[in-house]
mmCIF file of C-alpha atoms and ligand atoms in Angstrom:
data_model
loop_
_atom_site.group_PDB
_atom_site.id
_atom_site.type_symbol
_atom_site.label_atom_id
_atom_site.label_comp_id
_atom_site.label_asym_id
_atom_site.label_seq_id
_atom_site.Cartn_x
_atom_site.Cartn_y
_atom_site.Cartn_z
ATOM 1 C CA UNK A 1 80.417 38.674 85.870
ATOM 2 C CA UNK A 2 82.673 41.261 85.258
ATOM 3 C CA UNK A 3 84.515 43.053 87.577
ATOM 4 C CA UNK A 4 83.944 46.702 88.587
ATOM 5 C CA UNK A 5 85.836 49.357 87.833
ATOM 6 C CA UNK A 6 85.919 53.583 88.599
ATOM 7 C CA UNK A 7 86.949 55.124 85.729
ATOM 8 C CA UNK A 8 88.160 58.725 86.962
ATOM 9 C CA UNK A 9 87.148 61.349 83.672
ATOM 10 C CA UNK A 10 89.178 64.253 84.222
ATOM 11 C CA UNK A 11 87.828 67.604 83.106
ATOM 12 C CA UNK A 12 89.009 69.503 81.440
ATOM 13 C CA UNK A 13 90.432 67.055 78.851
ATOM 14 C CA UNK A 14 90.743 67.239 74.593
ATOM 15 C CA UNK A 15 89.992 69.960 72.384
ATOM 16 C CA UNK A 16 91.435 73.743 73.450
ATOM 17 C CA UNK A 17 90.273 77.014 71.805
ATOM 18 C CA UNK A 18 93.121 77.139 69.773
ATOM 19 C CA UNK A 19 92.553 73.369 68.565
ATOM 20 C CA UNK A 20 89.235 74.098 68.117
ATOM 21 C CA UNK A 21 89.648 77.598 66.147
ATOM 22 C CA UNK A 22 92.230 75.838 63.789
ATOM 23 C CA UNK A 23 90.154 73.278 62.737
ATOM 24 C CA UNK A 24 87.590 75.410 62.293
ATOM 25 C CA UNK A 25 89.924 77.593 59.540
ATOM 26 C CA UNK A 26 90.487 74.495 57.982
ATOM 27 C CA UNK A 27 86.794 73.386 57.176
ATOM 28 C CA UNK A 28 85.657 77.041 56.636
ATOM 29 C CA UNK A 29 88.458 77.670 54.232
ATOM 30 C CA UNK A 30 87.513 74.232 52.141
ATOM 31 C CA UNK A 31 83.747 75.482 52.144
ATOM 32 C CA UNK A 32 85.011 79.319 50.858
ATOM 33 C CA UNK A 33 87.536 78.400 48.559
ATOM 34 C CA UNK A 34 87.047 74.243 47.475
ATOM 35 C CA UNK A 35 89.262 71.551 47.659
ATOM 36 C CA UNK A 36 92.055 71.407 47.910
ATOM 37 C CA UNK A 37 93.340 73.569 50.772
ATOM 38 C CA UNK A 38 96.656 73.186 51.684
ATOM 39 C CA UNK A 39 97.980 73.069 55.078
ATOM 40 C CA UNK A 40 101.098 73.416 56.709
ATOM 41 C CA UNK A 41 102.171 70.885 58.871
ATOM 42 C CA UNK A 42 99.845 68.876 60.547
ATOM 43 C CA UNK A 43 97.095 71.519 61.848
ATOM 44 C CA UNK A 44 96.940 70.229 64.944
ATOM 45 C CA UNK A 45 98.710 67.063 66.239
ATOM 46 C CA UNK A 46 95.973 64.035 66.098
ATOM 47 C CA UNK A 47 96.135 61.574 63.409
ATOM 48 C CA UNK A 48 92.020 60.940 63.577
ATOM 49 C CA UNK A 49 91.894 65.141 62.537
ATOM 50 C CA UNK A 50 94.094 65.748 60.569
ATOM 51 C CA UNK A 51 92.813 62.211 58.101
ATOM 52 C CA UNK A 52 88.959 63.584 59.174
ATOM 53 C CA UNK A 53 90.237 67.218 57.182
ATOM 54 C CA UNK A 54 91.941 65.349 54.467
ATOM 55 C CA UNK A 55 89.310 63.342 52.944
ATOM 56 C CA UNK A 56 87.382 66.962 52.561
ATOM 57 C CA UNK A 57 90.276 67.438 50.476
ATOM 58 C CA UNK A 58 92.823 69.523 52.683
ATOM 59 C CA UNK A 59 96.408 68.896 51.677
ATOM 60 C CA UNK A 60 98.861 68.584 54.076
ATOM 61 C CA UNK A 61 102.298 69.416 53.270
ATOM 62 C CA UNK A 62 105.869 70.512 55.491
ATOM 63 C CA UNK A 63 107.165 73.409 53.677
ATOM 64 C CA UNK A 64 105.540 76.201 51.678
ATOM 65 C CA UNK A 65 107.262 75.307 48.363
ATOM 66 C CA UNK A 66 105.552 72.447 48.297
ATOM 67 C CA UNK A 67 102.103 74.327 47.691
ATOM 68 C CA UNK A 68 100.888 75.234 44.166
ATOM 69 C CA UNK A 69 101.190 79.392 44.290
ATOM 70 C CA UNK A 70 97.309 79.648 43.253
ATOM 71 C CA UNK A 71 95.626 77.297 45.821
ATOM 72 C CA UNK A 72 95.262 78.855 49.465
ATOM 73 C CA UNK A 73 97.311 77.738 52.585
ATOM 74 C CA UNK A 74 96.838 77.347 56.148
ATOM 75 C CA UNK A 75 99.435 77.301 58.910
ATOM 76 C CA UNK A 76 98.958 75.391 61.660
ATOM 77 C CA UNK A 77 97.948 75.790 65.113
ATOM 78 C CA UNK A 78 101.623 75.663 66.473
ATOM 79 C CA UNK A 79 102.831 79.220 64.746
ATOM 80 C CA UNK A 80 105.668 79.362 61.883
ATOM 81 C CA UNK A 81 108.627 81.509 61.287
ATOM 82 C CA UNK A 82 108.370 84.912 60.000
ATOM 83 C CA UNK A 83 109.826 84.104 56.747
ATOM 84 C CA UNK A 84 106.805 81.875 56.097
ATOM 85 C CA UNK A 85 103.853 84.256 55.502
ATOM 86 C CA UNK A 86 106.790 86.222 53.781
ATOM 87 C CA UNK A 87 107.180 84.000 51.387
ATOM 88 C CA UNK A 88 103.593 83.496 51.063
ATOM 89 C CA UNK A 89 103.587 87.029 50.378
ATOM 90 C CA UNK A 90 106.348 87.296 47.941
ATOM 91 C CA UNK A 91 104.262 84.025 45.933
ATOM 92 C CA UNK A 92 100.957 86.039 46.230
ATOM 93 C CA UNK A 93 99.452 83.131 47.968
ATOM 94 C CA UNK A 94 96.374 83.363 49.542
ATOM 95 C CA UNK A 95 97.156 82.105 53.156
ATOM 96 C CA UNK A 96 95.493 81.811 56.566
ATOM 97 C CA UNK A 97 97.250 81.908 59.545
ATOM 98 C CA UNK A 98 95.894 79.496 61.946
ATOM 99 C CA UNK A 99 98.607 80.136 64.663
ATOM 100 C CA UNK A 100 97.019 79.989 68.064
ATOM 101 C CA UNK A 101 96.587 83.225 69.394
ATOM 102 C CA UNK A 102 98.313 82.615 72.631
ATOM 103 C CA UNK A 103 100.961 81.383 70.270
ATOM 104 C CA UNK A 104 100.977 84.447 69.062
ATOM 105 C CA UNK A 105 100.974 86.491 71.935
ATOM 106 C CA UNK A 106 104.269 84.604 72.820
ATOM 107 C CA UNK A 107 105.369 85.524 68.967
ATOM 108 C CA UNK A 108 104.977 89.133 70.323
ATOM 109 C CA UNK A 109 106.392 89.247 73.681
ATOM 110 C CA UNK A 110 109.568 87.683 71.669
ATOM 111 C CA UNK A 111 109.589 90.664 69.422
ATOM 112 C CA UNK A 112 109.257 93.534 71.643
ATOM 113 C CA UNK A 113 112.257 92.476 74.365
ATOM 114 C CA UNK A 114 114.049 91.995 71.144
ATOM 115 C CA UNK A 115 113.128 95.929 69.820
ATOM 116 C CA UNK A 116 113.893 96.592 73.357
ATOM 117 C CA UNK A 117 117.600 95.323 72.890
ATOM 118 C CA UNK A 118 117.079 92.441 75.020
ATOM 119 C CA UNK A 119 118.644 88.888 74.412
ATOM 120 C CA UNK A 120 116.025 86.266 74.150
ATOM 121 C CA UNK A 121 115.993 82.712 75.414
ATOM 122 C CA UNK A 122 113.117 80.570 75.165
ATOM 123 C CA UNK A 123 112.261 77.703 77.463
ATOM 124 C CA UNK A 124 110.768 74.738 74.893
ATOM 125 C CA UNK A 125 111.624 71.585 72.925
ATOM 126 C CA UNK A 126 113.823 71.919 70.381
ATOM 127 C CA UNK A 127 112.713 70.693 67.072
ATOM 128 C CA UNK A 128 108.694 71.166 68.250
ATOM 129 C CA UNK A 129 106.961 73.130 65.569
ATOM 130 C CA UNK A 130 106.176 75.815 68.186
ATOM 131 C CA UNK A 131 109.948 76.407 69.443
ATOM 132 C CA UNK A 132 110.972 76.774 65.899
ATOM 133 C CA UNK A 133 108.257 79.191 65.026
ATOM 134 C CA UNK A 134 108.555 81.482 68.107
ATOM 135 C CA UNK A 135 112.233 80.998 67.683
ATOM 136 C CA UNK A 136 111.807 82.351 63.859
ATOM 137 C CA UNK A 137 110.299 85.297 65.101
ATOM 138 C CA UNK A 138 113.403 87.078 65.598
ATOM 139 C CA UNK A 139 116.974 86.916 63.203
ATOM 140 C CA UNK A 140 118.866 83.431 62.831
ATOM 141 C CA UNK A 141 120.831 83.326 66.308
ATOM 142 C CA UNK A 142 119.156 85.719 68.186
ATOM 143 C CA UNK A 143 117.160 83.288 70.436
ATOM 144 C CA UNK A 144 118.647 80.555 72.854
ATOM 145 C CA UNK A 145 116.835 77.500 73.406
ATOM 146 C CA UNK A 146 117.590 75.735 77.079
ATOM 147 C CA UNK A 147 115.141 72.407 77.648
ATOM 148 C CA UNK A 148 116.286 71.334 80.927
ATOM 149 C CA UNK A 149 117.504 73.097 84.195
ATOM 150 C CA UNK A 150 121.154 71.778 83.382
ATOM 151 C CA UNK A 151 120.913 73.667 80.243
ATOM 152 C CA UNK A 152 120.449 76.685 82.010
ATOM 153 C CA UNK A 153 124.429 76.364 83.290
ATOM 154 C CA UNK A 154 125.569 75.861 80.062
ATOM 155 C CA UNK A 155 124.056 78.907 78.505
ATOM 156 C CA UNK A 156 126.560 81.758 76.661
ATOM 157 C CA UNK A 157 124.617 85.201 77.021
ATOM 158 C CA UNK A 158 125.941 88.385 75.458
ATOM 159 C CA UNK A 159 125.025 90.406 78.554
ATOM 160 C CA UNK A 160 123.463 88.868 82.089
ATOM 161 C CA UNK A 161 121.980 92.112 82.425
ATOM 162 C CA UNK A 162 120.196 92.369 79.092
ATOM 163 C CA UNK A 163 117.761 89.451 78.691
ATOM 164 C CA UNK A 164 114.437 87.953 78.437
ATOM 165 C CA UNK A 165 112.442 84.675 78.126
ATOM 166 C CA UNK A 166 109.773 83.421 76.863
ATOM 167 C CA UNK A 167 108.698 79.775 77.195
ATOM 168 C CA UNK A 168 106.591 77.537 74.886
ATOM 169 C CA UNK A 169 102.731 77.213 75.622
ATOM 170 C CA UNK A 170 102.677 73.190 76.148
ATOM 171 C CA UNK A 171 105.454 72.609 78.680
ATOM 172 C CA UNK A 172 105.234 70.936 82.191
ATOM 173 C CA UNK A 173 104.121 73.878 84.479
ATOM 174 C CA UNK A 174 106.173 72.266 87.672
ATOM 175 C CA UNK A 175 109.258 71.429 85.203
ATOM 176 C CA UNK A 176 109.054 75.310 83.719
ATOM 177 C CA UNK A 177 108.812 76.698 87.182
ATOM 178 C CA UNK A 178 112.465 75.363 88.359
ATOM 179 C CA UNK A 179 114.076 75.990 84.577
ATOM 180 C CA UNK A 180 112.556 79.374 85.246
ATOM 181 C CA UNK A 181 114.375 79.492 88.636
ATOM 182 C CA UNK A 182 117.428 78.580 87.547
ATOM 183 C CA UNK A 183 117.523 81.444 85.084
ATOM 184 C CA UNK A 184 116.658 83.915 87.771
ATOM 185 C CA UNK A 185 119.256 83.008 90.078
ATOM 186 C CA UNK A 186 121.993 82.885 87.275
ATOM 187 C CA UNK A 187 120.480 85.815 85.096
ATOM 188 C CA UNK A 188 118.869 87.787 88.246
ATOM 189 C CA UNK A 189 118.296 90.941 85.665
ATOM 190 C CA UNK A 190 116.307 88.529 83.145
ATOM 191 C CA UNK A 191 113.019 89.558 82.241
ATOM 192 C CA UNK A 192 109.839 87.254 81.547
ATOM 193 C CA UNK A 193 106.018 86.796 81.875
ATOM 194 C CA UNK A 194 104.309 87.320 85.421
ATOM 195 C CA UNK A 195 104.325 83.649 85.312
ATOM 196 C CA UNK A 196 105.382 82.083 81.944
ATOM 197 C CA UNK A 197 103.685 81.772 78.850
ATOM 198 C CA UNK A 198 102.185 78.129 79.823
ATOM 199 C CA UNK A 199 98.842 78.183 78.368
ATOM 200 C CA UNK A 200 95.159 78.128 80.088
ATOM 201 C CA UNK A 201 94.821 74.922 78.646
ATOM 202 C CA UNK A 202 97.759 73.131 79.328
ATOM 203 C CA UNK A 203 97.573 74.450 82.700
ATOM 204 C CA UNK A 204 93.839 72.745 83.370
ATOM 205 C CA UNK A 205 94.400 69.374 81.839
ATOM 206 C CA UNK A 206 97.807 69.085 84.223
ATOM 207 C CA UNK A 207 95.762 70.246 87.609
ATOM 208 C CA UNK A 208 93.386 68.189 86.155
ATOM 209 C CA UNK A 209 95.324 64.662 86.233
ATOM 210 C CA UNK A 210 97.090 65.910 89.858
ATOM 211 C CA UNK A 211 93.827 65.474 90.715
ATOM 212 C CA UNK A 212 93.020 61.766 90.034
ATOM 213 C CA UNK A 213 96.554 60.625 89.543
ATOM 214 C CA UNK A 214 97.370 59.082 92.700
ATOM 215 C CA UNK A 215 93.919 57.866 92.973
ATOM 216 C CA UNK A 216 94.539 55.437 89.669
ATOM 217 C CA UNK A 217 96.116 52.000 89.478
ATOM 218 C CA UNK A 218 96.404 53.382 85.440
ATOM 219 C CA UNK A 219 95.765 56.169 83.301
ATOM 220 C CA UNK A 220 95.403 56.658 79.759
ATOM 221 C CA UNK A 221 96.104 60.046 78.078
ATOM 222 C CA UNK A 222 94.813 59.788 74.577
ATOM 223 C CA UNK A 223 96.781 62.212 72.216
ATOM 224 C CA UNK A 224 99.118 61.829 69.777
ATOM 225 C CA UNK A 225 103.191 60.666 69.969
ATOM 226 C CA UNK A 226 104.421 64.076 68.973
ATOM 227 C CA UNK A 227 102.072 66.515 70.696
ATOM 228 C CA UNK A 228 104.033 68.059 73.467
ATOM 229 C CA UNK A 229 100.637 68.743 75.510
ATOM 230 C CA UNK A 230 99.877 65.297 75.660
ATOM 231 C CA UNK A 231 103.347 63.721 76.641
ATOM 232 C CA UNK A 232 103.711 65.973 79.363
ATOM 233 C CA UNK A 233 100.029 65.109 80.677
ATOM 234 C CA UNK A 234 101.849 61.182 81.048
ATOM 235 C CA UNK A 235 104.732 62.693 82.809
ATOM 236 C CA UNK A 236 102.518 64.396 85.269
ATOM 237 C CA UNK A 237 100.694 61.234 86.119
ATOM 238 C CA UNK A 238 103.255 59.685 86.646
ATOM 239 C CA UNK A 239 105.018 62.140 89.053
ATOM 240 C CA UNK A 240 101.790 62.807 91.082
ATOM 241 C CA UNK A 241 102.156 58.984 92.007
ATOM 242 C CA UNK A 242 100.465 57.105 89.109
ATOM 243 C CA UNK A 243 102.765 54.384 87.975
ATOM 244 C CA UNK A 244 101.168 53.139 85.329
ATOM 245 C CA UNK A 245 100.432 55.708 83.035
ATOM 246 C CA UNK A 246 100.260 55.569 78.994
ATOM 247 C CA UNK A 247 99.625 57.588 75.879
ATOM 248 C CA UNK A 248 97.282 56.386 73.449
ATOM 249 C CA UNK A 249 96.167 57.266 70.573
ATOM 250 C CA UNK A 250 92.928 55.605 70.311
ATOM 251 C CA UNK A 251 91.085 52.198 71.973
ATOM 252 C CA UNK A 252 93.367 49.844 70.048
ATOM 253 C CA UNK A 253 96.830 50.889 71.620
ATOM 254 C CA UNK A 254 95.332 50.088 75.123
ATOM 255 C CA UNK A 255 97.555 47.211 76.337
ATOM 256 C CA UNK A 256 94.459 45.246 78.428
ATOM 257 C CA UNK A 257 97.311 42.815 79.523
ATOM 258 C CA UNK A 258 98.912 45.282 82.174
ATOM 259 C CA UNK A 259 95.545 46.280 82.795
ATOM 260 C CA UNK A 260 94.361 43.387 84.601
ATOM 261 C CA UNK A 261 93.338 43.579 88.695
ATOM 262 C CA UNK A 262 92.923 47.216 88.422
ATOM 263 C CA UNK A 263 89.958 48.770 90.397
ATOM 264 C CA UNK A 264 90.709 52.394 89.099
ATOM 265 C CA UNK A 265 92.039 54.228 85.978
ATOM 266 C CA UNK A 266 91.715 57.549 84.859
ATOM 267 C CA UNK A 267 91.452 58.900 81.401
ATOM 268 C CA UNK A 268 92.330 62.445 80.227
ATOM 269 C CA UNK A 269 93.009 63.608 76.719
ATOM 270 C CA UNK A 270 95.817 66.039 75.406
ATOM 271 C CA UNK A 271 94.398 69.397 73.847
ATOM 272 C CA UNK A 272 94.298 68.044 70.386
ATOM 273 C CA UNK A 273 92.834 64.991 70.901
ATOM 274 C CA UNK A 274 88.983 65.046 69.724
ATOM 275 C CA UNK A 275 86.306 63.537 71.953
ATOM 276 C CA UNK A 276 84.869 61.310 69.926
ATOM 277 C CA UNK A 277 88.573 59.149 70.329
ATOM 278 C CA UNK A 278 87.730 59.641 74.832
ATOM 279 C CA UNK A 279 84.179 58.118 74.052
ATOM 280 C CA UNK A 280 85.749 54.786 72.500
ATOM 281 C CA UNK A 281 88.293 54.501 75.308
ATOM 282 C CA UNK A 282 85.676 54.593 78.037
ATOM 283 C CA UNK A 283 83.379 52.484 75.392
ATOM 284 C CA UNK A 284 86.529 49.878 75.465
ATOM 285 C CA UNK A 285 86.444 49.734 79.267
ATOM 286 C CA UNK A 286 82.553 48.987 79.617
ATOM 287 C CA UNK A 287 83.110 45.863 76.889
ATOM 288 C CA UNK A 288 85.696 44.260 79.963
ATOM 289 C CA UNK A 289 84.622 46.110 83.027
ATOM 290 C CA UNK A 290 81.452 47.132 85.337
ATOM 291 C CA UNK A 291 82.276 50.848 84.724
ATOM 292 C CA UNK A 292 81.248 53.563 86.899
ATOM 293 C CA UNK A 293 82.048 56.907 85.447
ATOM 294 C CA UNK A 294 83.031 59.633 88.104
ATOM 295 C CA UNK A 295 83.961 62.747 86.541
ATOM 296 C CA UNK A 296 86.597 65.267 87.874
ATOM 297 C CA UNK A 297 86.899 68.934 87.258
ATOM 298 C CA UNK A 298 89.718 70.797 88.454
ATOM 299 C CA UNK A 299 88.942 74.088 86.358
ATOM 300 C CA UNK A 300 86.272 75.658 84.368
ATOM 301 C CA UNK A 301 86.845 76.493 81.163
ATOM 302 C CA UNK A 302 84.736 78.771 78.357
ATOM 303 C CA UNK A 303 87.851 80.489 76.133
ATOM 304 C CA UNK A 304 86.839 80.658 72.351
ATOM 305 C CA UNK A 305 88.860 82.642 69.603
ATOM 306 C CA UNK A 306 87.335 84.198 66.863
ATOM 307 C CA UNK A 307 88.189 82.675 63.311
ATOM 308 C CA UNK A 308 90.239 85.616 60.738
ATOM 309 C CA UNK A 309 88.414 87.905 59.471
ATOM 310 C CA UNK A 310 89.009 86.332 55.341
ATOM 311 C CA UNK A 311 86.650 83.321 56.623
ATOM 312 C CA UNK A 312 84.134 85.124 57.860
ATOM 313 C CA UNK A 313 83.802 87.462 54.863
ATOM 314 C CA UNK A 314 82.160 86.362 51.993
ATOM 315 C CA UNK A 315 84.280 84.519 49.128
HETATM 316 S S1 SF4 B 401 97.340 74.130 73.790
HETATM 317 FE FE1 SF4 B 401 97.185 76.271 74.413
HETATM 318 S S2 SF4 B 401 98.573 77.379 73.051
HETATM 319 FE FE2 SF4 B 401 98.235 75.356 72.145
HETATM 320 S S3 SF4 B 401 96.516 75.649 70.748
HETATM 321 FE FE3 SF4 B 401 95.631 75.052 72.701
HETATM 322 S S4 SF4 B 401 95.156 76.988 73.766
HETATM 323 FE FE4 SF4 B 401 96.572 77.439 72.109
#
């Protein structure tokens, strides 16, 4: 007899459009030019994709220099600094950016406050691929980074009544909204999105575990160690009441030990996550439990960006 258990399947979960798109440049650049296909950085932060892409021969590599000038090159989903497709350029490299296009849009915003004479600061994590592209957007300097809202005191502006932010795509929306309050009140001049530049996605799969949090005795958010989307979806369990909650990257990290006596858990995925690596989590849990499945949805979603226009043309 084993005992029962709800397992609460929040929805949206895994794989966003810009995930989804990046991957896609990857395999569609391997069938239009042939292995190998380099890639910059990881494409997207899951160790099960980024293996799945290398063993159809994409080459995955930190820095530019590392790729031979006459094979193409992919940057990743998280955006780069300007001076990378530059020097991609000056190597006449073939190269496809796979830079999320709400990346992108961020990339943008940065560029025109700066035309515009503004000061920028960007609300992110420092040393996350995405702050140091979007932070690369603009000259060495010219962007401040503040993480937390004690950061926000600490900042040195060259004029309070010449700035703007921008924030990175994967933060905590709750944690963003009281950064971004504490830069209004201290910078009341400071201009920024209608909201911030929190993304669709990570937006869902956080309403999406408010949802079942407090309902779970544990919950499992598989995704990766580094991807920012995925931490954050742990934090938010965890502050919407759920005390145990974990990251993991696939069925064997689940600890089954401080598992045992629950009646409930819920399992979400961060955006990079693929759901073949959900399947064997829930899988894992009907081996040891009576599972009933109850799915959540706290937002509909049907985004989908285009692939460039180099892959779709014909070699
Ligand atoms: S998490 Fe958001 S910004 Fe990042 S790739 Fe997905 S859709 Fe784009």
């Amino acid at each position: 007899m084993t005992n029962p258990l709800t397992l609460y399947l929040a929805a949206p979960r895994g794989f966003c459009a810009g995930v989804d798109r990046a991957i896609k440049i990857v395999e569609m650049a391997l069938e239009k030019w042939g292995a190998p296909v380099y890639v910059r950085h990881e494409i997207v932060h899951n160790k099960f994709v980024v293996d799945g892409l290398r063993d159809k021969g994409a080459v995955f590599v930190e820095e530019l220099d590392e790729c031979p000038p006459d094979r193409p090159v992919i940057f990743s989903a998280h955006g780069v600094p300007k001076a990378v497709p530059a020097a991609a350029r000056q190597r006449e490299m073939i190269y496809v950016d796979a830079t999320c296009p709400l990346v992108s849009k961020v990339h943008i915003e940065a560029a025109r406050h700066h035309e515009n004479g503004l000061q920028m600061i960007m609300i992110g994590h420092a040393g996350h691929p995405e702050t140091i592209g979007t932070m690369g957007q603009l000259p060495d300097g010219e962007v401040l980074l503040v993480e937390t809202v004690d950061d926000v005191a600490g900042v040195t502006v060259r004029d309070p009544g010449k700035l703007a932010f921008v924030t990175q795509t994967t933060l905590s929306v709750d944690d963003t909204i009281d950064i971004v309050a504490a830069l209004r009140a201290r910078f009341p001049a400071i201009v920024g999105p209608h909201k911030e530049d929190i993304c669709y996605a990570t937006t869902n799969r956080q309403e999406a575990v408010k949802a079942i949090a407090s309902d779970c005795d544990a919950l499992l958010v598989v995704g990766a160690p580094n991807s920012s989307n995925s931490k954050r979806l742990v934090e938010v369990a965890r502050k919407a009441g759920c005390t145990y909650a974990q990251l993991v990257q696939r069925a064997t990290d689940i600890d089954w030990r401080a598992l045992e006596g629950i009646r409930t858990v819920g399992v979400t995925a961060g955006a990079s996550a693929p759901e073949v690596l959900i399947d064997e989590v829930i899988d894992a849990f009907r081996a040891r439990f009576d599972v009933t499945v109850q799915m959540v949805e706290a937002a509909q979603e049907n985004v989908e960006f285009k692939v460039p226009r180099v892959l779709r043309e014909p070699a």
